[in-house]
């Protein structure tokens, strides 16, 4: 049976917008890469890349940024390529397009924390429990 031919498979998350986690592809075939993904990576400045990686750290997992069209890993940061599988789909992590909810964007500190006087923002100890 061909992939996505039965009715329940057509609504599978693997068949949406050419995105995938790699299930259903021919494992004996090598991955391809789309040059457009590398261009999306190169179009980002370092500040944006660092910001995206910071979000991955907060979520403690990799994610896909629909806004920038890149996968982001907590350890490796913004990834320069997304493997293209034999079925034409691309590796796409869970989509996250909003900031991590645990951080107050007004003060830079987690909820129930406040800035520590005399400590520079984002340095260790820059926020303390209220």
GROMACS .gro file of N, CA and C in nm:
model
  390
    1UNK      N    1   0.085  -0.118   0.000
    1UNK     CA    2   0.000   0.000   0.000
    1UNK      C    3   0.089   0.124   0.000
    2UNK      N    4   0.053   0.222  -0.080
    2UNK     CA    5   0.128   0.347  -0.086
    2UNK      C    6   0.102   0.428   0.041
    3UNK      N    7   0.200   0.510   0.082
    3UNK     CA    8   0.177   0.594   0.201
    3UNK      C    9   0.061   0.690   0.180
    4UNK      N   10  -0.016   0.714   0.283
    4UNK     CA   11  -0.125   0.811   0.287
    4UNK      C   12  -0.237   0.781   0.188
    5UNK      N   13  -0.261   0.652   0.161
    5UNK     CA   14  -0.369   0.619   0.069
    5UNK      C   15  -0.500   0.590   0.139
    6UNK      N   16  -0.495   0.544   0.263
    6UNK     CA   17  -0.621   0.522   0.332
    6UNK      C   18  -0.671   0.653   0.392
    7UNK      N   19  -0.801   0.661   0.413
    7UNK     CA   20  -0.862   0.785   0.459
    7UNK      C   21  -0.802   0.836   0.589
    8UNK      N   22  -0.780   0.749   0.689
    8UNK     CA   23  -0.727   0.795   0.817
    8UNK      C   24  -0.583   0.841   0.806
    9UNK      N   25  -0.508   0.791   0.707
    9UNK     CA   26  -0.369   0.833   0.691
    9UNK      C   27  -0.358   0.970   0.623
   10UNK      N   28  -0.458   1.010   0.550
   10UNK     CA   29  -0.454   1.140   0.481
   10UNK      C   30  -0.455   1.256   0.580
   11UNK      N   31  -0.507   1.232   0.699
   11UNK     CA   32  -0.509   1.338   0.799
   11UNK      C   33  -0.390   1.328   0.894
   12UNK      N   34  -0.298   1.239   0.864
   12UNK     CA   35  -0.182   1.220   0.949
   12UNK      C   36  -0.098   1.346   0.956
   13UNK      N   37  -0.033   1.374   1.072
   13UNK     CA   38   0.053   1.490   1.082
   13UNK      C   39   0.174   1.479   0.989
   14UNK      N   40   0.201   1.360   0.938
   14UNK     CA   41   0.312   1.344   0.846
   14UNK      C   42   0.280   1.394   0.706
   15UNK      N   43   0.154   1.423   0.680
   15UNK     CA   44   0.114   1.462   0.546
   15UNK      C   45   0.072   1.609   0.542
   16UNK      N   46   0.129   1.692   0.627
   16UNK     CA   47   0.091   1.832   0.632
   16UNK      C   48   0.208   1.918   0.589
   17UNK      N   49   0.191   1.992   0.484
   17UNK     CA   50   0.290   2.091   0.439
   17UNK      C   51   0.428   2.033   0.412
   18UNK      N   52   0.436   1.907   0.374
   18UNK     CA   53   0.565   1.848   0.342
   18UNK      C   54   0.659   1.838   0.460
   19UNK      N   55   0.605   1.826   0.581
   19UNK     CA   56   0.688   1.821   0.701
   19UNK      C   57   0.675   1.683   0.765
   20UNK      N   58   0.781   1.642   0.834
   20UNK     CA   59   0.783   1.507   0.886
   20UNK      C   60   0.882   1.492   0.999
   21UNK      N   61   0.874   1.381   1.068
   21UNK     CA   62   0.975   1.340   1.165
   21UNK      C   63   1.056   1.226   1.105
   22UNK      N   64   1.030   1.192   0.980
   22UNK     CA   65   1.107   1.089   0.913
   22UNK      C   66   1.039   0.954   0.905
   23UNK      N   67   0.921   0.940   0.963
   23UNK     CA   68   0.850   0.815   0.957
   23UNK      C   69   0.801   0.791   0.815
   24UNK      N   70   0.808   0.667   0.769
   24UNK     CA   71   0.751   0.632   0.640
   24UNK      C   72   0.844   0.653   0.522
   25UNK      N   73   0.964   0.701   0.541
   25UNK     CA   74   1.054   0.716   0.427
   25UNK      C   75   1.137   0.590   0.411
   26UNK      N   76   1.202   0.578   0.297
   26UNK     CA   77   1.286   0.462   0.271
   26UNK      C   78   1.417   0.481   0.346
   27UNK      N   79   1.438   0.401   0.449
   27UNK     CA   80   1.556   0.419   0.534
   27UNK      C   81   1.686   0.383   0.462
   28UNK      N   82   1.677   0.313   0.352
   28UNK     CA   83   1.798   0.277   0.278
   28UNK      C   84   1.848   0.392   0.190
   29UNK      N   85   1.767   0.494   0.171
   29UNK     CA   86   1.806   0.608   0.087
   29UNK      C   87   1.869   0.718   0.171
   30UNK      N   88   1.963   0.788   0.113
   30UNK     CA   89   2.031   0.899   0.182
   30UNK      C   90   1.941   1.021   0.187
   31UNK      N   91   1.962   1.102   0.288
   31UNK     CA   92   1.887   1.226   0.298
   31UNK      C   93   1.937   1.325   0.194
   32UNK      N   94   1.847   1.412   0.151
   32UNK     CA   95   1.885   1.525   0.067
   32UNK      C   96   1.875   1.650   0.152
   33UNK      N   97   1.919   1.762   0.098
   33UNK     CA   98   1.908   1.889   0.169
   33UNK      C   99   1.861   1.996   0.072
   34UNK      N  100   1.777   2.084   0.118
   34UNK     CA  101   1.722   2.191   0.037
   34UNK      C  102   1.807   2.317   0.057
   35UNK      N  103   1.865   2.371  -0.051
   35UNK     CA  104   1.947   2.493  -0.037
   35UNK      C  105   1.871   2.610   0.026
   36UNK      N  106   1.739   2.612   0.014
   36UNK     CA  107   1.659   2.720   0.072
   36UNK      C  108   1.670   2.720   0.225
   37UNK      N  109   1.688   2.602   0.284
   37UNK     CA  110   1.702   2.595   0.430
   37UNK      C  111   1.833   2.660   0.474
   38UNK      N  112   1.938   2.638   0.399
   38UNK     CA  113   2.067   2.700   0.433
   38UNK      C  114   2.056   2.852   0.417
   39UNK      N  115   1.983   2.897   0.316
   39UNK     CA  116   1.965   3.042   0.297
   39UNK      C  117   1.887   3.103   0.413
   40UNK      N  118   1.786   3.031   0.462
   40UNK     CA  119   1.709   3.081   0.577
   40UNK      C  120   1.801   3.094   0.699
   41UNK      N  121   1.889   2.996   0.717
   41UNK     CA  122   1.985   2.999   0.828
   41UNK      C  123   2.080   3.118   0.812
   42UNK      N  124   2.134   3.137   0.693
   42UNK     CA  125   2.231   3.244   0.669
   42UNK      C  126   2.168   3.383   0.677
   43UNK      N  127   2.037   3.392   0.655
   43UNK     CA  128   1.968   3.522   0.660
   43UNK      C  129   1.952   3.574   0.803
   44UNK      N  130   1.967   3.485   0.901
   44UNK     CA  131   1.949   3.526   1.041
   44UNK      C  132   2.078   3.586   1.096
   45UNK      N  133   2.065   3.695   1.170
   45UNK     CA  134   2.184   3.750   1.236
   45UNK      C  135   2.210   3.671   1.365
   46UNK      N  136   2.329   3.689   1.421
   46UNK     CA  137   2.368   3.610   1.537
   46UNK      C  138   2.279   3.634   1.658
   47UNK      N  139   2.232   3.757   1.673
   47UNK     CA  140   2.145   3.789   1.787
   47UNK      C  141   2.015   3.707   1.779
   48UNK      N  142   1.958   3.696   1.660
   48UNK     CA  143   1.836   3.619   1.641
   48UNK      C  144   1.862   3.470   1.665
   49UNK      N  145   1.974   3.421   1.614
   49UNK     CA  146   2.009   3.280   1.636
   49UNK      C  147   2.024   3.251   1.784
   50UNK      N  148   2.092   3.340   1.856
   50UNK     CA  149   2.110   3.322   2.000
   50UNK      C  150   1.977   3.325   2.073
   51UNK      N  151   1.888   3.415   2.031
   51UNK     CA  152   1.757   3.426   2.093
   51UNK      C  153   1.676   3.298   2.073
   52UNK      N  154   1.681   3.243   1.952
   52UNK     CA  155   1.609   3.120   1.924
   52UNK      C  156   1.665   3.003   2.007
   53UNK      N  157   1.797   2.998   2.017
   53UNK     CA  158   1.857   2.891   2.098
   53UNK      C  159   1.818   2.907   2.245
   54UNK      N  160   1.811   3.029   2.291
   54UNK     CA  161   1.769   3.055   2.429
   54UNK      C  162   1.628   3.002   2.453
   55UNK      N  163   1.539   3.017   2.355
   55UNK     CA  164   1.404   2.964   2.368
   55UNK      C  165   1.407   2.811   2.375
   56UNK      N  166   1.493   2.749   2.295
   56UNK     CA  167   1.504   2.602   2.299
   56UNK      C  168   1.552   2.556   2.436
   57UNK      N  169   1.644   2.631   2.496
   57UNK     CA  170   1.691   2.597   2.631
   57UNK      C  171   1.574   2.603   2.730
   58UNK      N  172   1.494   2.708   2.719
   58UNK     CA  173   1.382   2.725   2.812
   58UNK      C  174   1.280   2.612   2.797
   59UNK      N  175   1.253   2.572   2.672
   59UNK     CA  176   1.160   2.462   2.648
   59UNK      C  177   1.226   2.327   2.675
   60UNK      N  178   1.359   2.326   2.679
   60UNK     CA  179   1.437   2.205   2.700
   60UNK      C  180   1.411   2.099   2.593
   61UNK      N  181   1.391   2.146   2.470
   61UNK     CA  182   1.373   2.054   2.357
   61UNK      C  183   1.391   2.131   2.226
   62UNK      N  184   1.421   2.061   2.119
   62UNK     CA  185   1.431   2.128   1.989
   62UNK      C  186   1.293   2.170   1.941
   63UNK      N  187   1.288   2.270   1.854
   63UNK     CA  188   1.160   2.313   1.798
   63UNK      C  189   1.183   2.371   1.658
   64UNK      N  190   1.072   2.387   1.585
   64UNK     CA  191   1.074   2.449   1.453
   64UNK      C  192   1.013   2.586   1.465
   65UNK      N  193   1.082   2.688   1.413
   65UNK     CA  194   1.029   2.824   1.414
   65UNK      C  195   0.964   2.854   1.279
   66UNK      N  196   0.831   2.857   1.272
   66UNK     CA  197   0.764   2.888   1.145
   66UNK      C  198   0.799   3.028   1.095
   67UNK      N  199   0.821   3.121   1.187
   67UNK     CA  200   0.853   3.259   1.149
   67UNK      C  201   0.982   3.266   1.068
   68UNK      N  202   1.083   3.189   1.110
   68UNK     CA  203   1.213   3.194   1.044
   68UNK      C  204   1.241   3.073   0.955
   69UNK      N  205   1.157   2.969   0.964
   69UNK     CA  206   1.171   2.852   0.879
   69UNK      C  207   1.294   2.767   0.911
   70UNK      N  208   1.329   2.759   1.041
   70UNK     CA  209   1.447   2.682   1.081
   70UNK      C  210   1.415   2.594   1.201
   71UNK      N  211   1.488   2.482   1.211
   71UNK     CA  212   1.484   2.399   1.331
   71UNK      C  213   1.587   2.453   1.428
   72UNK      N  214   1.556   2.449   1.556
   72UNK     CA  215   1.645   2.501   1.660
   72UNK      C  216   1.664   2.393   1.766
   73UNK      N  217   1.789   2.369   1.803
   73UNK     CA  218   1.824   2.269   1.902
   73UNK      C  219   1.882   2.337   2.025
   74UNK      N  220   1.851   2.291   2.147
   74UNK     CA  221   1.907   2.356   2.265
   74UNK      C  222   2.060   2.355   2.269
   75UNK      N  223   2.121   2.246   2.226
   75UNK     CA  224   2.267   2.238   2.230
   75UNK      C  225   2.334   2.301   2.109
   76UNK      N  226   2.282   2.274   1.991
   76UNK     CA  227   2.347   2.318   1.868
   76UNK      C  228   2.298   2.451   1.814
   77UNK      N  229   2.191   2.503   1.869
   77UNK     CA  230   2.137   2.630   1.822
   77UNK      C  231   2.056   2.612   1.694
   78UNK      N  232   2.055   2.716   1.610
   78UNK     CA  233   1.981   2.712   1.485
   78UNK      C  234   2.054   2.618   1.389
   79UNK      N  235   1.979   2.524   1.332
   79UNK     CA  236   2.040   2.425   1.243
   79UNK      C  237   2.038   2.475   1.100
   80UNK      N  238   2.147   2.455   1.028
   80UNK     CA  239   2.162   2.512   0.894
   80UNK      C  240   2.092   2.430   0.786
   81UNK      N  241   2.053   2.309   0.816
   81UNK     CA  242   1.985   2.229   0.715
   81UNK      C  243   1.881   2.138   0.777
   82UNK      N  244   1.778   2.110   0.699
   82UNK     CA  245   1.675   2.016   0.742
   82UNK      C  246   1.678   1.899   0.645
   83UNK      N  247   1.703   1.778   0.692
   83UNK     CA  248   1.706   1.665   0.600
   83UNK      C  249   1.576   1.652   0.523
   84UNK      N  250   1.589   1.622   0.394
   84UNK     CA  251   1.474   1.595   0.309
   84UNK      C  252   1.471   1.443   0.290
   85UNK      N  253   1.359   1.380   0.328
   85UNK     CA  254   1.346   1.236   0.322
   85UNK      C  255   1.310   1.190   0.180
   86UNK      N  256   1.316   1.059   0.160
   86UNK     CA  257   1.290   1.001   0.029
   86UNK      C  258   1.148   1.031  -0.020
   87UNK      N  259   1.056   1.057   0.071
   87UNK     CA  260   0.918   1.088   0.030
   87UNK      C  261   0.898   1.238   0.005
   88UNK      N  262   1.006   1.316   0.013
   88UNK     CA  263   0.998   1.460  -0.016
   88UNK      C  264   0.967   1.547   0.105
   89UNK      N  265   0.939   1.488   0.220
   89UNK     CA  266   0.911   1.566   0.339
   89UNK      C  267   1.042   1.607   0.406
   90UNK      N  268   1.035   1.711   0.489
   90UNK     CA  269   1.152   1.762   0.561
   90UNK      C  270   1.137   1.735   0.710
   91UNK      N  271   1.252   1.715   0.777
   91UNK     CA  272   1.252   1.701   0.921
   91UNK      C  273   1.201   1.831   0.984
   92UNK      N  274   1.096   1.821   1.062
   92UNK     CA  275   1.038   1.937   1.127
   92UNK      C  276   1.004   1.902   1.271
   93UNK      N  277   1.066   1.972   1.364
   93UNK     CA  278   1.036   1.952   1.505
   93UNK      C  279   0.901   2.015   1.538
   94UNK      N  280   0.856   1.998   1.662
   94UNK     CA  281   0.731   2.063   1.705
   94UNK      C  282   0.740   2.212   1.677
   95UNK      N  283   0.632   2.269   1.628
   95UNK     CA  284   0.631   2.413   1.596
   95UNK      C  285   0.608   2.494   1.723
   96UNK      N  286   0.692   2.593   1.740
   96UNK     CA  287   0.676   2.688   1.850
   96UNK      C  288   0.698   2.826   1.789
   97UNK      N  289   0.598   2.910   1.798
   97UNK     CA  290   0.613   3.043   1.739
   97UNK      C  291   0.583   3.155   1.838
   98UNK      N  292   0.587   3.120   1.966
   98UNK     CA  293   0.567   3.223   2.068
   98UNK      C  294   0.673   3.203   2.177
   99UNK      N  295   0.710   3.306   2.247
   99UNK     CA  296   0.812   3.293   2.351
   99UNK      C  297   0.768   3.199   2.462
  100UNK      N  298   0.864   3.142   2.529
  100UNK     CA  299   0.839   3.054   2.642
  100UNK      C  300   0.756   3.129   2.746
  101UNK      N  301   0.648   3.070   2.794
  101UNK     CA  302   0.558   3.143   2.883
  101UNK      C  303   0.611   3.168   3.023
  102UNK      N  304   0.717   3.102   3.066
  102UNK     CA  305   0.765   3.116   3.202
  102UNK      C  306   0.846   3.242   3.227
  103UNK      N  307   0.877   3.319   3.125
  103UNK     CA  308   0.961   3.437   3.141
  103UNK      C  309   0.879   3.563   3.116
  104UNK      N  310   0.891   3.657   3.205
  104UNK     CA  311   0.824   3.785   3.185
  104UNK      C  312   0.910   3.870   3.093
  105UNK      N  313   0.857   3.909   2.983
  105UNK     CA  314   0.932   3.990   2.887
  105UNK      C  315   0.953   4.133   2.938
  106UNK      N  316   0.876   4.173   3.037
  106UNK     CA  317   0.892   4.307   3.092
  106UNK      C  318   1.016   4.318   3.179
  107UNK      N  319   1.046   4.214   3.254
  107UNK     CA  320   1.156   4.224   3.349
  107UNK      C  321   1.272   4.131   3.321
  108UNK      N  322   1.260   4.040   3.225
  108UNK     CA  323   1.362   3.941   3.188
  108UNK      C  324   1.371   3.825   3.285
  109UNK      N  325   1.297   3.829   3.396
  109UNK     CA  326   1.305   3.725   3.498
  109UNK      C  327   1.184   3.633   3.492
  110UNK      N  328   1.199   3.513   3.547
  110UNK     CA  329   1.089   3.419   3.556
  110UNK      C  330   0.979   3.477   3.645
  111UNK      N  331   0.858   3.419   3.629
  111UNK     CA  332   0.749   3.460   3.717
  111UNK      C  333   0.792   3.432   3.861
  112UNK      N  334   0.750   3.516   3.952
  112UNK     CA  335   0.784   3.507   4.095
  112UNK      C  336   0.931   3.542   4.123
  113UNK      N  337   1.000   3.599   4.026
  113UNK     CA  338   1.137   3.646   4.046
  113UNK      C  339   1.145   3.792   4.009
  114UNK      N  340   1.244   3.860   4.060
  114UNK     CA  341   1.264   4.002   4.031
  114UNK      C  342   1.413   4.026   4.005
  115UNK      N  343   1.446   4.136   3.937
  115UNK     CA  344   1.587   4.166   3.913
  115UNK      C  345   1.663   4.185   4.045
  116UNK      N  346   1.786   4.135   4.050
  116UNK     CA  347   1.872   4.150   4.167
  116UNK      C  348   1.946   4.283   4.154
  117UNK      N  349   1.931   4.375   4.250
  117UNK     CA  350   2.002   4.503   4.241
  117UNK      C  351   2.154   4.483   4.235
  118UNK      N  352   2.219   4.560   4.149
  118UNK     CA  353   2.365   4.556   4.139
  118UNK      C  354   2.421   4.445   4.053
  119UNK      N  355   2.335   4.359   3.996
  119UNK     CA  356   2.382   4.252   3.908
  119UNK      C  357   2.335   4.283   3.766
  120UNK      N  358   2.427   4.272   3.672
  120UNK     CA  359   2.394   4.303   3.532
  120UNK      C  360   2.288   4.205   3.480
  121UNK      N  361   2.198   4.254   3.393
  121UNK     CA  362   2.096   4.167   3.336
  121UNK      C  363   2.157   4.045   3.267
  122UNK      N  364   2.093   3.930   3.286
  122UNK     CA  365   2.128   3.803   3.223
  122UNK      C  366   2.256   3.741   3.275
  123UNK      N  367   2.322   3.801   3.374
  123UNK     CA  368   2.435   3.736   3.439
  123UNK      C  369   2.381   3.639   3.543
  124UNK      N  370   2.465   3.545   3.585
  124UNK     CA  371   2.424   3.452   3.689
  124UNK      C  372   2.385   3.531   3.814
  125UNK      N  373   2.270   3.499   3.868
  125UNK     CA  374   2.223   3.567   3.989
  125UNK      C  375   2.153   3.700   3.961
  126UNK      N  376   2.123   3.728   3.832
  126UNK     CA  377   2.061   3.857   3.800
  126UNK      C  378   1.914   3.863   3.838
  127UNK      N  379   1.856   3.750   3.874
  127UNK     CA  380   1.717   3.747   3.922
  127UNK      C  381   1.712   3.672   4.053
  128UNK      N  382   1.626   3.719   4.143
  128UNK     CA  383   1.611   3.653   4.273
  128UNK      C  384   1.463   3.631   4.299
  129UNK      N  385   1.435   3.535   4.385
  129UNK     CA  386   1.297   3.502   4.421
  129UNK      C  387   1.235   3.620   4.495
  130UNK      N  388   1.111   3.653   4.463
  130UNK     CA  389   1.042   3.764   4.529
  130UNK      C  390   1.011   3.732   4.673
   0.00000   0.00000   0.00000
